Amino acid sequence: MSNVAVELTRAATAVAALGGSSAEFAGLSDAEVLAARGPIADLLRLSSTAATLLAGTIAERSRPQLGQSGMAARHGFGTPTLMVQHATGLSRIEAGRLLAVGVLMRDTETAERQAAEPRPAMPAVPVTSSVPGIPLAPPVPPPLAPMVVPWQAPIVHAVAAGTFSPGVGDALLRGLGTLDQAVTAEKLAAALRVLVVEAAGMNTEQAFKRARRVRDDLDAAGILTREKQARDDTTWSLWRRADGMVTLHALLPPEQGETWLATYDALTSPRRGGVRFVDPERAVWAQSVKDDPRTVDQIAADSFTQLLKLGADADPNTLFGGRRPVVRVIVTERDRPATAPATLPAPTASFGYLEGNPAPVSGETISRHLCDTGYLGILFDQAGQPLNVGRDQRLFTADQRQGLAVRDGGCRWPGCEQPPSWTEAHHIENWQADPGLSNIDQAMLLCAPHHLLLHNRHWKILLRDGLYWLQPPVEIDPDQTLIALSSKNPLMHEPFRLDAPPGATLQLDLASVDLPGAGWHRRQP
């Protein structure tokens, strides 16, 4: 019996022991509920692996060469994907991804098995001579074509071993992309040997972002191509329903989408979670926000409609640009293009990130933002901390908030994906106590729910040797095992290097940050 079958049986037995009704689960203690998460997660992951193996078998027995005699066609399904969807109850997209991983698992297993088997000798091809008196050369056997194992083999092995789910495996495949002249199979295989270890504790979104970051490091020249593809994939649908309501559905490239998100945040952020830490001079404004009877959705709809009216009534001879939603482009000093277009480096040399967005932007986009809005510099020390302002005031300044946004990249709570615009600055040390300074090294960005959780449920953030750690309360973890709090900004992590030794700890050498249009992150190479 394979490892997957053994582990699947074990997980199913453990889950079955929990009960089969809401009443039985309601009778579990808190400790039993927490312990139940492991076997249930294992069962979901392993059953997904079994479904993937089934999908690969369906694909093999429904291959195009079989025509109407293929399994899917014989049972009335137009494609193997539809048959997998019917068998699993998944969406068509999910079934297609399951099928892709299943086919990869089957092909990899076949290639590795054939590579391990002894190859039969091919019959020798006689060599004749047309020159009299010259003896014939001995027969020369034809060269054997080597068996090529797919570069995705590490993913197949990890899924087969139950290390992570087929969904995570598919996310790694999509994030790494396809082969081209710059990114060879050898490079991707080497990257995968590192990624499969990291991905063991990730969900599908985290795995995709990590793999895409690795691809960006390996193939900076391809960022411009992917930007164009995102632009080509833009969709905009606006229609009126039968009841008169109007529906809007759009798919926007990151650069445009972040402008929409920044506008939405500016219009609605005081209403999300309530207004807190209000200056006494703005008390009237805070009360008006509290008393507003509209929902966040209604406020957004009213505000965007008003923006359209203002745009339609604008003087066509007026050049706007004095006030705009802030979308920061963050880039290291190593990748910062020169201000003069004639001196820009090659596209392969530079790229950055839109703040809060995992998609990179090319050097050309960075230059365009620089030309349009200029840049703002933020000084960092060698430990990666923006400059401090001391204890002069209770709240963090706008400049400090920008530095925190660059350093943290959003809410630093593990697994949280909220961007900087949805966060609050948390004082690690109580400001009323000594040494509760409004210094950036004593601050961290947290979204409102996690900020409240930290204060109300006795979690703690610790700063030790320049690194931040989250300490859970005793009732959550009796051992209070520290959890690393990593920055969500990809540029605050060392770029992926194929030549780095396994397990090496890579240190950042930070000097300063420049933000075009309000933000660039600058790091000395």
Coordinates of C-alpha atoms in Angstrom, one line a residue, residues 3-12 15 36-54 90 98 101 105 155-170 196 199-204:
N3 CA 2.2 6.1 1.6
V4 CA -0.8 8.2 0.5
A5 CA -3.2 5.2 1.0
V6 CA -1.8 4.5 4.5
E7 CA -2.0 8.2 5.6
L8 CA -5.5 8.5 4.1
T9 CA -6.7 5.5 6.1
R10 CA -5.1 6.9 9.3
A11 CA -6.6 10.4 8.8
A12 CA -10.1 9.0 7.9
V15 CA -11.8 12.1 11.7
A36 CA -9.1 17.9 15.3
R37 CA -7.8 20.5 12.9
G38 CA -4.8 18.4 12.1
P39 CA -6.5 15.1 11.0
I40 CA -9.3 17.0 9.2
A41 CA -6.7 19.0 7.2
D42 CA -4.8 15.8 6.5
L43 CA -7.9 14.1 5.2
L44 CA -8.8 17.0 2.9
R45 CA -5.3 17.2 1.5
L46 CA -4.9 13.4 1.0
S47 CA -8.4 12.9 -0.4
S48 CA -7.5 15.7 -2.9
T49 CA -4.4 13.8 -3.8
A50 CA -6.5 10.7 -4.5
A51 CA -8.9 12.8 -6.6
T52 CA -5.8 14.0 -8.5
L53 CA -4.7 10.4 -9.2
L54 CA -8.2 9.7 -10.4
L90 CA -15.7 20.9 -8.2
L98 CA -6.8 18.9 -10.8
V101 CA -1.7 18.0 -11.8
M105 CA 1.9 13.1 -11.8
I155 CA 6.0 19.0 -7.0
V156 CA 4.7 15.5 -8.0
H157 CA 6.8 13.9 -5.3
A158 CA 5.5 16.3 -2.6
V159 CA 1.9 15.8 -3.6
A160 CA 2.3 12.1 -3.7
A161 CA 3.9 12.1 -0.3
G162 CA 1.0 14.2 1.1
T163 CA 3.4 17.1 1.9
F164 CA 0.9 19.6 0.4
S165 CA -2.3 19.4 -1.6
P166 CA -2.6 19.3 -5.4
G167 CA -4.0 22.8 -5.2
V168 CA -0.7 24.1 -3.7
G169 CA 1.1 22.1 -6.4
D170 CA -0.9 23.8 -9.1
V196 CA 8.5 22.5 -2.1
A199 CA 5.3 25.5 0.6
A200 CA 4.5 22.7 3.1
G201 CA 2.8 25.2 5.4
M202 CA 1.3 27.5 2.8
N203 CA -2.2 27.8 1.3
T204 CA -2.7 28.1 -2.4

